[in-house]
Amino acid sequence: MKNVLLLTLAAFAALPSAVRIQAQSYPITVVPPGKGPYRFPPGYQIPWDKIEIFVSEKVSPNLFVLHGSEALDPAHPESSGGRAMALFGPDGVLLVDTENRQVAEKTLKAIRSFTDAPIKVLVNTHIHPDHTGANAFFAKQGAVIFSQDDLRNEMVRPPMRANGTAAPGPEAAAVPVVTYKYSAATRGEPAVTLNMNGEITDFIPMMPSHTAGDTIVRFRKANVIYIEDFYRNFGYPFADQANGGSIRGMLDAIDLIEKLADANTTLVPGHGTLVKKTDLLAYRAMLVDMLAKVKALRGQGKSLKDVLTANLTAQYDKTTMGDTQDSKDRFITEVYDEVGDFPPVVDGKRTMPRHQ
Ligand SMILES: [Zn+2]
């Protein structure tokens, strides 16, 4: 009896400590995003055949993050595409976003490196092609696609391109099947809760922020929230106003995360590095500062060109990785458009002024 007890104790001591060490070490970074700086020659074309998709982080034993190669994709040179996540186990795979259409097979292959379970559910955090590009591919694998109503509207009736031409419509299989709406009265509450693979996963619709159709995805047991692109730490902030986004909405989104997350919650942005909620504060302060400064200049009758020339982001360049001139100009132009005559959201879109 005594020997059995000792053996049991020995086994108990050996096993849980290994489990404990593992539990403490999440999130595990497998491949960190690159830091740059990056340069691409004029006329550069993305060599999709060279881009790899791999597990970049593990945030729990059955919740992995996927991302792409660095230094090949000018839109996201630090790591091609937007992050995708896969929750896996006996109930099948729940996917958050898809990566680009051109690398769909590679994304599936990366998923197949850790699970053979069927692809069951796909939720889109927002419409951008590095997040929804392989929707049709994964729908054909068996995924039922979830999103906000406004994302579906943006997809079915896309806004005009900057050059004034109509954008092409989507492949039918790419269009979300299950939709829900954001309501200010229930802000922060999940529209959908899924119980799969021992995890409780919430799809929480967001106010118009990065786009009008944003959703964040909370994994309650892992204490992880996928916060998509209203926050970024590579390049200056981007609110896609033509698709209904808004800089002020991004402030509201950050304030909602402040309420939903605790100090230890792992926040997974679409791009850049994983963060905790305190990391959002400096970013928030910069948005407030730029809104005030640009509003003052626009109030004095300054043109967009004058405001861009004023180089208002100078003090943030040192702490903003990927601070290219394009990234700064895009951000300040958005702020300029937002502080005066900002068009309302209709059907998930805004009719933005065109600048030469
Ligand atoms: Zn995006």
mmCIF file of C-alpha atoms and ligand atoms in Angstrom:
data_model
loop_
_atom_site.group_PDB
_atom_site.id
_atom_site.type_symbol
_atom_site.label_atom_id
_atom_site.label_comp_id
_atom_site.label_asym_id
_atom_site.label_seq_id
_atom_site.Cartn_x
_atom_site.Cartn_y
_atom_site.Cartn_z
ATOM 1 C CA MET A 1 0.000 0.000 0.000
ATOM 2 C CA LYS A 2 2.752 2.377 1.027
ATOM 3 C CA ASN A 3 4.723 1.609 -2.155
ATOM 4 C CA VAL A 4 1.718 2.227 -4.338
ATOM 5 C CA LEU A 5 1.142 5.564 -2.666
ATOM 6 C CA LEU A 6 4.784 6.542 -3.150
ATOM 7 C CA LEU A 7 4.662 5.558 -6.795
ATOM 8 C CA THR A 8 1.494 7.538 -7.265
ATOM 9 C CA LEU A 9 3.067 10.550 -5.603
ATOM 10 C CA ALA A 10 6.161 10.236 -7.784
ATOM 11 C CA ALA A 11 4.056 10.109 -10.940
ATOM 12 C CA PHE A 12 1.957 13.022 -9.711
ATOM 13 C CA ALA A 13 5.064 15.074 -8.979
ATOM 14 C CA ALA A 14 6.604 14.345 -12.366
ATOM 15 C CA LEU A 15 3.585 15.028 -14.528
ATOM 16 C CA PRO A 16 1.931 18.161 -13.211
ATOM 17 C CA SER A 17 5.209 20.092 -13.019
ATOM 18 C CA ALA A 18 5.676 19.548 -16.760
ATOM 19 C CA VAL A 19 2.096 20.646 -17.329
ATOM 20 C CA ARG A 20 2.597 23.623 -15.018
ATOM 21 C CA ILE A 21 5.726 24.797 -16.848
ATOM 22 C CA GLN A 22 3.867 24.536 -20.129
ATOM 23 C CA ALA A 23 0.817 26.406 -18.806
ATOM 24 C CA GLN A 24 3.007 29.237 -17.553
ATOM 25 C CA SER A 25 4.783 29.626 -20.855
ATOM 26 C CA TYR A 26 1.778 30.516 -23.046
ATOM 27 C CA PRO A 27 1.786 32.361 -25.314
ATOM 28 C CA ILE A 28 4.695 30.642 -27.063
ATOM 29 C CA THR A 29 6.215 32.601 -29.927
ATOM 30 C CA VAL A 30 7.336 30.177 -32.615
ATOM 31 C CA VAL A 31 8.311 32.690 -35.328
ATOM 32 C CA PRO A 32 8.338 36.394 -34.367
ATOM 33 C CA PRO A 33 7.359 38.984 -37.007
ATOM 34 C CA GLY A 34 10.265 40.781 -38.701
ATOM 35 C CA LYS A 35 11.369 44.281 -37.706
ATOM 36 C CA GLY A 36 12.575 45.751 -40.995
ATOM 37 C CA PRO A 37 13.137 48.319 -42.310
ATOM 38 C CA TYR A 38 12.052 46.943 -45.688
ATOM 39 C CA ARG A 39 12.436 48.355 -49.170
ATOM 40 C CA PHE A 40 10.683 47.251 -52.359
ATOM 41 C CA PRO A 41 11.698 48.453 -55.844
ATOM 42 C CA PRO A 42 9.128 50.335 -57.977
ATOM 43 C CA GLY A 43 6.834 47.916 -59.822
ATOM 44 C CA TYR A 44 7.529 45.135 -57.310
ATOM 45 C CA GLN A 45 5.093 42.196 -57.562
ATOM 46 C CA ILE A 46 4.436 39.888 -54.606
ATOM 47 C CA PRO A 47 6.036 36.479 -55.282
ATOM 48 C CA TRP A 48 3.189 34.414 -53.783
ATOM 49 C CA ASP A 49 5.022 31.167 -54.515
ATOM 50 C CA LYS A 50 7.784 32.217 -52.101
ATOM 51 C CA ILE A 51 5.477 33.094 -49.212
ATOM 52 C CA GLU A 52 5.231 30.439 -46.502
ATOM 53 C CA ILE A 53 2.380 30.154 -43.990
ATOM 54 C CA PHE A 54 3.346 28.694 -40.607
ATOM 55 C CA VAL A 55 2.420 28.542 -36.938
ATOM 56 C CA SER A 56 3.747 31.823 -35.535
ATOM 57 C CA GLU A 57 2.411 31.552 -31.966
ATOM 58 C CA LYS A 58 0.736 28.977 -29.708
ATOM 59 C CA VAL A 59 -1.611 30.619 -27.235
ATOM 60 C CA SER A 60 -2.988 27.436 -25.618
ATOM 61 C CA PRO A 61 -2.477 23.688 -26.183
ATOM 62 C CA ASN A 62 -5.180 23.669 -28.909
ATOM 63 C CA LEU A 63 -5.251 27.276 -30.096
ATOM 64 C CA PHE A 64 -2.580 28.210 -32.642
ATOM 65 C CA VAL A 65 -1.858 31.359 -34.623
ATOM 66 C CA LEU A 66 -0.815 31.343 -38.301
ATOM 67 C CA HIS A 67 1.135 33.987 -40.180
ATOM 68 C CA GLY A 68 3.283 34.437 -43.311
ATOM 69 C CA SER A 69 6.897 35.124 -44.312
ATOM 70 C CA GLU A 70 8.579 38.480 -43.810
ATOM 71 C CA ALA A 71 10.142 40.798 -46.416
ATOM 72 C CA LEU A 72 8.021 39.656 -49.404
ATOM 73 C CA ASP A 73 4.639 41.427 -49.067
ATOM 74 C CA PRO A 74 4.813 45.264 -49.202
ATOM 75 C CA ALA A 75 1.368 45.612 -47.538
ATOM 76 C CA HIS A 76 2.648 43.603 -44.558
ATOM 77 C CA PRO A 77 6.425 43.285 -44.871
ATOM 78 C CA GLU A 78 6.923 42.184 -41.228
ATOM 79 C CA SER A 79 4.867 39.022 -41.863
ATOM 80 C CA SER A 80 2.742 38.489 -44.984
ATOM 81 C CA GLY A 81 -1.044 38.489 -44.588
ATOM 82 C CA GLY A 82 -3.155 39.002 -41.479
ATOM 83 C CA ARG A 83 -2.992 36.601 -38.560
ATOM 84 C CA ALA A 84 -5.338 33.630 -38.694
ATOM 85 C CA MET A 85 -6.149 31.474 -35.661
ATOM 86 C CA ALA A 86 -7.216 27.834 -35.407
ATOM 87 C CA LEU A 87 -8.951 26.272 -32.399
ATOM 88 C CA PHE A 88 -8.797 22.507 -32.903
ATOM 89 C CA GLY A 89 -9.832 19.205 -31.328
ATOM 90 C CA PRO A 90 -12.459 16.458 -31.528
ATOM 91 C CA ASP A 91 -15.250 18.922 -32.405
ATOM 92 C CA GLY A 92 -13.442 20.136 -35.532
ATOM 93 C CA VAL A 93 -11.550 23.291 -36.443
ATOM 94 C CA LEU A 94 -12.789 26.816 -35.725
ATOM 95 C CA LEU A 95 -10.871 29.293 -37.877
ATOM 96 C CA VAL A 96 -10.528 33.025 -37.292
ATOM 97 C CA ASP A 97 -9.777 34.650 -40.686
ATOM 98 C CA THR A 98 -8.117 32.976 -43.641
ATOM 99 C CA GLU A 99 -4.971 34.653 -44.973
ATOM 100 C CA ASN A 100 -4.801 35.676 -48.651
ATOM 101 C CA ARG A 101 -6.488 33.704 -51.446
ATOM 102 C CA GLN A 102 -3.144 33.097 -53.183
ATOM 103 C CA VAL A 103 -1.794 31.099 -50.211
ATOM 104 C CA ALA A 104 -4.979 29.158 -49.316
ATOM 105 C CA GLU A 105 -3.414 25.729 -49.954
ATOM 106 C CA LYS A 106 -0.419 26.635 -47.813
ATOM 107 C CA THR A 107 -2.677 27.842 -45.006
ATOM 108 C CA LEU A 108 -4.555 24.535 -45.058
ATOM 109 C CA LYS A 109 -1.241 22.650 -45.095
ATOM 110 C CA ALA A 110 -0.097 24.607 -42.023
ATOM 111 C CA ILE A 111 -3.358 23.650 -40.256
ATOM 112 C CA ARG A 112 -2.871 20.014 -41.297
ATOM 113 C CA SER A 113 0.551 20.049 -39.611
ATOM 114 C CA PHE A 114 -1.198 19.976 -36.206
ATOM 115 C CA THR A 115 -4.754 18.622 -36.769
ATOM 116 C CA ASP A 116 -6.676 16.287 -39.102
ATOM 117 C CA ALA A 117 -10.049 17.471 -37.762
ATOM 118 C CA PRO A 118 -12.622 18.774 -40.267
ATOM 119 C CA ILE A 119 -12.843 22.552 -40.843
ATOM 120 C CA LYS A 120 -16.232 23.468 -39.343
ATOM 121 C CA VAL A 121 -16.472 27.191 -38.577
ATOM 122 C CA LEU A 122 -14.838 30.335 -39.971
ATOM 123 C CA VAL A 123 -15.377 33.786 -38.475
ATOM 124 C CA ASN A 124 -14.201 36.908 -40.347
ATOM 125 C CA THR A 125 -12.927 39.747 -38.167
ATOM 126 C CA HIS A 126 -13.096 42.221 -41.081
ATOM 127 C CA ILE A 127 -13.259 42.256 -44.862
ATOM 128 C CA HIS A 128 -9.649 42.887 -45.933
ATOM 129 C CA PRO A 129 -8.290 40.294 -48.368
ATOM 130 C CA ASP A 130 -5.516 39.138 -46.048
ATOM 131 C CA HIS A 131 -8.328 38.124 -43.618
ATOM 132 C CA THR A 132 -11.109 36.918 -45.975
ATOM 133 C CA GLY A 133 -9.233 36.133 -49.212
ATOM 134 C CA ALA A 134 -9.486 32.349 -48.791
ATOM 135 C CA ASN A 135 -13.125 32.355 -47.594
ATOM 136 C CA ALA A 136 -14.411 30.423 -50.627
ATOM 137 C CA PHE A 137 -11.577 27.900 -50.332
ATOM 138 C CA PHE A 138 -12.366 27.171 -46.672
ATOM 139 C CA ALA A 139 -16.144 27.166 -47.277
ATOM 140 C CA LYS A 140 -15.472 24.394 -49.807
ATOM 141 C CA GLN A 141 -13.524 22.563 -47.082
ATOM 142 C CA GLY A 142 -16.748 22.612 -45.032
ATOM 143 C CA ALA A 143 -16.576 25.855 -43.026
ATOM 144 C CA VAL A 144 -19.756 27.791 -42.222
ATOM 145 C CA ILE A 145 -18.767 31.471 -42.387
ATOM 146 C CA PHE A 146 -19.836 33.943 -39.666
ATOM 147 C CA SER A 147 -19.502 37.743 -39.717
ATOM 148 C CA GLN A 148 -21.220 41.036 -38.996
ATOM 149 C CA ASP A 149 -23.996 42.000 -41.405
ATOM 150 C CA ASP A 150 -21.969 45.029 -42.475
ATOM 151 C CA LEU A 151 -19.030 42.878 -43.538
ATOM 152 C CA ARG A 152 -21.407 40.903 -45.752
ATOM 153 C CA ASN A 153 -22.725 44.197 -47.196
ATOM 154 C CA GLU A 154 -19.187 45.446 -47.848
ATOM 155 C CA MET A 155 -18.423 42.180 -49.634
ATOM 156 C CA VAL A 156 -21.593 41.889 -51.731
ATOM 157 C CA ARG A 157 -21.680 45.586 -52.665
ATOM 158 C CA PRO A 158 -18.066 46.776 -52.422
ATOM 159 C CA PRO A 159 -17.264 50.514 -52.259
ATOM 160 C CA MET A 160 -15.906 52.209 -55.374
ATOM 161 C CA ARG A 161 -12.162 51.942 -55.814
ATOM 162 C CA ALA A 162 -10.054 55.065 -55.262
ATOM 163 C CA ASN A 163 -9.847 55.530 -59.062
ATOM 164 C CA GLY A 164 -13.655 55.636 -59.306
ATOM 165 C CA THR A 165 -14.148 52.201 -60.922
ATOM 166 C CA ALA A 166 -16.381 49.465 -59.472
ATOM 167 C CA ALA A 167 -14.656 46.676 -57.567
ATOM 168 C CA PRO A 168 -15.541 43.107 -58.636
ATOM 169 C CA GLY A 169 -18.097 41.184 -56.541
ATOM 170 C CA PRO A 170 -17.116 38.098 -54.526
ATOM 171 C CA GLU A 171 -17.281 34.405 -55.353
ATOM 172 C CA ALA A 172 -20.615 33.116 -53.932
ATOM 173 C CA ALA A 173 -18.946 30.631 -51.571
ATOM 174 C CA ALA A 174 -16.927 33.465 -49.989
ATOM 175 C CA VAL A 175 -19.970 35.301 -48.629
ATOM 176 C CA PRO A 176 -20.727 34.868 -44.883
ATOM 177 C CA VAL A 177 -23.730 32.640 -44.122
ATOM 178 C CA VAL A 178 -24.475 33.488 -40.482
ATOM 179 C CA THR A 179 -24.574 37.214 -39.733
ATOM 180 C CA TYR A 180 -25.296 39.427 -36.747
ATOM 181 C CA LYS A 181 -25.309 43.158 -36.020
ATOM 182 C CA TYR A 182 -23.467 45.535 -33.713
ATOM 183 C CA SER A 183 -25.673 47.412 -31.269
ATOM 184 C CA ALA A 184 -24.397 50.210 -28.999
ATOM 185 C CA ALA A 185 -26.905 49.095 -26.340
ATOM 186 C CA THR A 186 -25.248 45.669 -26.025
ATOM 187 C CA ARG A 187 -21.671 46.715 -26.727
ATOM 188 C CA GLY A 188 -19.158 44.100 -25.616
ATOM 189 C CA GLU A 189 -21.693 41.277 -25.458
ATOM 190 C CA PRO A 190 -21.125 38.261 -27.713
ATOM 191 C CA ALA A 191 -23.453 37.846 -30.689
ATOM 192 C CA VAL A 192 -22.452 34.176 -30.931
ATOM 193 C CA THR A 193 -20.957 31.782 -28.367
ATOM 194 C CA LEU A 194 -19.555 28.419 -29.478
ATOM 195 C CA ASN A 195 -18.700 25.539 -27.170
ATOM 196 C CA MET A 196 -16.102 23.507 -29.049
ATOM 197 C CA ASN A 197 -12.980 21.572 -28.124
ATOM 198 C CA GLY A 198 -13.217 22.395 -24.422
ATOM 199 C CA GLU A 199 -13.101 26.138 -25.153
ATOM 200 C CA ILE A 200 -15.815 28.797 -24.971
ATOM 201 C CA THR A 201 -15.453 31.136 -27.936
ATOM 202 C CA ASP A 202 -17.326 34.442 -28.255
ATOM 203 C CA PHE A 203 -17.812 36.446 -31.457
ATOM 204 C CA ILE A 204 -18.190 40.049 -30.256
ATOM 205 C CA PRO A 205 -19.358 42.585 -32.882
ATOM 206 C CA MET A 206 -17.502 45.913 -32.772
ATOM 207 C CA MET A 207 -18.535 49.507 -33.422
ATOM 208 C CA PRO A 208 -17.358 50.909 -36.795
ATOM 209 C CA SER A 209 -13.611 51.101 -36.098
ATOM 210 C CA HIS A 210 -11.094 49.437 -38.457
ATOM 211 C CA THR A 211 -14.101 48.844 -40.787
ATOM 212 C CA ALA A 212 -17.870 48.901 -40.159
ATOM 213 C CA GLY A 213 -18.053 45.102 -39.991
ATOM 214 C CA ASP A 214 -15.426 44.253 -37.338
ATOM 215 C CA THR A 215 -15.693 41.327 -34.925
ATOM 216 C CA ILE A 216 -13.282 40.448 -32.129
ATOM 217 C CA VAL A 217 -13.010 36.834 -30.989
ATOM 218 C CA ARG A 218 -12.618 35.943 -27.303
ATOM 219 C CA PHE A 219 -11.402 32.539 -26.106
ATOM 220 C CA ARG A 220 -12.515 32.540 -22.495
ATOM 221 C CA LYS A 221 -10.518 29.611 -21.082
ATOM 222 C CA ALA A 222 -7.271 30.479 -22.841
ATOM 223 C CA ASN A 223 -7.823 34.148 -21.859
ATOM 224 C CA VAL A 224 -7.037 35.310 -25.372
ATOM 225 C CA ILE A 225 -8.773 37.911 -27.563
ATOM 226 C CA TYR A 226 -8.147 38.301 -31.296
ATOM 227 C CA ILE A 227 -8.404 42.105 -31.640
ATOM 228 C CA GLU A 228 -7.874 42.328 -35.427
ATOM 229 C CA ASP A 229 -6.626 45.588 -36.951
ATOM 230 C CA PHE A 230 -7.958 48.606 -35.009
ATOM 231 C CA TYR A 231 -4.679 48.389 -33.134
ATOM 232 C CA ARG A 232 -1.336 47.794 -34.800
ATOM 233 C CA ASN A 233 2.284 48.072 -33.774
ATOM 234 C CA PHE A 234 3.837 47.928 -37.234
ATOM 235 C CA GLY A 235 3.075 51.044 -39.298
ATOM 236 C CA TYR A 236 0.745 53.908 -38.353
ATOM 237 C CA PRO A 237 -2.962 53.288 -37.549
ATOM 238 C CA PHE A 238 -5.334 52.447 -40.380
ATOM 239 C CA ALA A 239 -9.086 53.046 -40.291
ATOM 240 C CA ASP A 240 -10.602 51.883 -43.590
ATOM 241 C CA GLN A 241 -13.136 54.713 -43.811
ATOM 242 C CA ALA A 242 -14.502 53.691 -47.249
ATOM 243 C CA ASN A 243 -15.517 50.392 -45.609
ATOM 244 C CA GLY A 244 -17.082 52.296 -42.696
ATOM 245 C CA GLY A 245 -14.040 52.538 -40.397
ATOM 246 C CA SER A 246 -13.304 55.498 -38.133
ATOM 247 C CA ILE A 247 -10.402 56.751 -36.012
ATOM 248 C CA ARG A 248 -12.801 57.770 -33.229
ATOM 249 C CA GLY A 249 -14.346 54.307 -33.464
ATOM 250 C CA MET A 250 -10.866 52.873 -32.926
ATOM 251 C CA LEU A 251 -10.715 54.831 -29.645
ATOM 252 C CA ASP A 252 -14.048 53.267 -28.630
ATOM 253 C CA ALA A 253 -12.740 49.841 -29.608
ATOM 254 C CA ILE A 254 -9.653 50.294 -27.413
ATOM 255 C CA ASP A 255 -11.851 51.422 -24.501
ATOM 256 C CA LEU A 256 -13.989 48.314 -24.906
ATOM 257 C CA ILE A 257 -10.896 46.077 -24.773
ATOM 258 C CA GLU A 258 -9.945 47.877 -21.555
ATOM 259 C CA LYS A 259 -13.224 46.526 -20.096
ATOM 260 C CA LEU A 260 -13.167 43.043 -21.662
ATOM 261 C CA ALA A 261 -9.540 42.128 -20.953
ATOM 262 C CA ASP A 262 -7.695 41.655 -17.685
ATOM 263 C CA ALA A 263 -4.012 42.442 -17.150
ATOM 264 C CA ASN A 264 -2.966 38.935 -18.304
ATOM 265 C CA THR A 265 -5.212 38.576 -21.346
ATOM 266 C CA THR A 266 -3.189 37.862 -24.476
ATOM 267 C CA LEU A 267 -4.338 40.247 -27.216
ATOM 268 C CA VAL A 268 -3.732 39.037 -30.776
ATOM 269 C CA PRO A 269 -3.652 41.901 -33.317
ATOM 270 C CA GLY A 270 -3.950 41.105 -37.015
ATOM 271 C CA HIS A 271 -0.387 42.357 -37.539
ATOM 272 C CA GLY A 272 2.728 43.127 -35.473
ATOM 273 C CA THR A 273 3.388 41.453 -32.115
ATOM 274 C CA LEU A 274 1.052 39.998 -29.464
ATOM 275 C CA VAL A 275 0.313 42.495 -26.682
ATOM 276 C CA LYS A 276 -1.429 43.052 -23.335
ATOM 277 C CA LYS A 277 -4.004 45.754 -22.777
ATOM 278 C CA THR A 278 -1.548 48.249 -21.240
ATOM 279 C CA ASP A 279 0.237 48.257 -24.595
ATOM 280 C CA LEU A 280 -2.814 49.922 -26.164
ATOM 281 C CA LEU A 281 -2.548 53.068 -24.035
ATOM 282 C CA ALA A 282 0.306 54.845 -25.832
ATOM 283 C CA TYR A 283 -1.416 54.097 -29.144
ATOM 284 C CA ARG A 284 -4.679 55.516 -27.803
ATOM 285 C CA ALA A 285 -2.910 58.677 -26.616
ATOM 286 C CA MET A 286 -1.374 59.147 -30.068
ATOM 287 C CA LEU A 287 -4.804 58.917 -31.735
ATOM 288 C CA VAL A 288 -6.214 61.540 -29.331
ATOM 289 C CA ASP A 289 -3.207 63.806 -29.894
ATOM 290 C CA MET A 290 -3.429 63.580 -33.713
ATOM 291 C CA LEU A 291 -7.202 64.178 -33.726
ATOM 292 C CA ALA A 292 -6.700 67.373 -31.688
ATOM 293 C CA LYS A 293 -3.736 68.696 -33.695
ATOM 294 C CA VAL A 294 -5.240 67.998 -37.118
ATOM 295 C CA LYS A 295 -8.600 69.433 -36.020
ATOM 296 C CA ALA A 296 -6.899 72.659 -34.917
ATOM 297 C CA LEU A 297 -5.051 73.011 -38.235
ATOM 298 C CA ARG A 298 -8.118 72.193 -40.308
ATOM 299 C CA GLY A 299 -10.067 74.713 -38.202
ATOM 300 C CA GLN A 300 -7.512 77.350 -39.243
ATOM 301 C CA GLY A 301 -8.358 76.541 -42.879
ATOM 302 C CA LYS A 302 -5.202 74.516 -43.612
ATOM 303 C CA SER A 303 -5.385 72.199 -46.623
ATOM 304 C CA LEU A 304 -4.617 68.490 -46.426
ATOM 305 C CA LYS A 305 -1.290 69.217 -48.125
ATOM 306 C CA ASP A 306 -0.388 71.789 -45.439
ATOM 307 C CA VAL A 307 -1.277 69.333 -42.695
ATOM 308 C CA LEU A 308 0.784 66.535 -44.249
ATOM 309 C CA THR A 309 3.727 68.921 -44.624
ATOM 310 C CA ALA A 310 3.513 69.797 -40.907
ATOM 311 C CA ASN A 311 4.889 66.279 -40.142
ATOM 312 C CA LEU A 312 2.729 65.950 -37.006
ATOM 313 C CA THR A 313 3.753 62.334 -36.358
ATOM 314 C CA ALA A 314 7.471 63.216 -35.979
ATOM 315 C CA GLN A 315 7.543 62.567 -32.224
ATOM 316 C CA TYR A 316 6.131 59.056 -32.731
ATOM 317 C CA ASP A 317 8.473 57.854 -35.472
ATOM 318 C CA LYS A 318 11.061 56.498 -33.029
ATOM 319 C CA THR A 319 8.530 54.264 -31.289
ATOM 320 C CA THR A 320 6.532 53.263 -34.381
ATOM 321 C CA MET A 321 8.048 50.348 -36.288
ATOM 322 C CA GLY A 322 7.344 50.345 -40.022
ATOM 323 C CA ASP A 323 6.862 54.150 -40.001
ATOM 324 C CA THR A 324 7.025 54.654 -43.771
ATOM 325 C CA GLN A 325 5.977 57.938 -45.393
ATOM 326 C CA ASP A 326 2.988 56.168 -46.996
ATOM 327 C CA SER A 327 1.856 54.842 -43.633
ATOM 328 C CA LYS A 328 2.091 58.335 -42.023
ATOM 329 C CA ASP A 329 0.360 60.113 -44.901
ATOM 330 C CA ARG A 330 -2.473 57.578 -44.975
ATOM 331 C CA PHE A 331 -3.038 57.992 -41.222
ATOM 332 C CA ILE A 332 -2.989 61.799 -41.231
ATOM 333 C CA THR A 333 -5.274 61.916 -44.296
ATOM 334 C CA GLU A 334 -7.790 59.751 -42.421
ATOM 335 C CA VAL A 335 -7.658 62.038 -39.407
ATOM 336 C CA TYR A 336 -8.095 65.092 -41.659
ATOM 337 C CA ASP A 337 -11.167 63.555 -43.312
ATOM 338 C CA GLU A 338 -12.621 62.581 -39.968
ATOM 339 C CA VAL A 339 -12.451 65.985 -38.218
ATOM 340 C CA GLY A 340 -14.576 67.761 -40.838
ATOM 341 C CA ASP A 341 -17.532 66.713 -43.057
ATOM 342 C CA PHE A 342 -17.085 63.021 -42.196
ATOM 343 C CA PRO A 343 -19.601 60.965 -44.249
ATOM 344 C CA PRO A 344 -21.934 58.581 -42.342
ATOM 345 C CA VAL A 345 -21.904 54.767 -42.656
ATOM 346 C CA VAL A 346 -24.510 53.465 -45.127
ATOM 347 C CA ASP A 347 -24.622 49.705 -45.772
ATOM 348 C CA GLY A 348 -21.229 49.276 -44.141
ATOM 349 C CA LYS A 349 -19.601 51.947 -46.331
ATOM 350 C CA ARG A 350 -18.800 55.686 -46.417
ATOM 351 C CA THR A 351 -18.545 57.802 -49.551
ATOM 352 C CA MET A 352 -15.145 59.337 -48.844
ATOM 353 C CA PRO A 353 -13.827 62.503 -50.519
ATOM 354 C CA ARG A 354 -11.174 61.922 -53.146
ATOM 355 C CA HIS A 355 -7.818 63.632 -52.753
ATOM 356 C CA GLN A 356 -5.516 64.217 -55.703
HETATM 357 ZN ZN ZN B 1 -7.182 45.053 -41.989
#
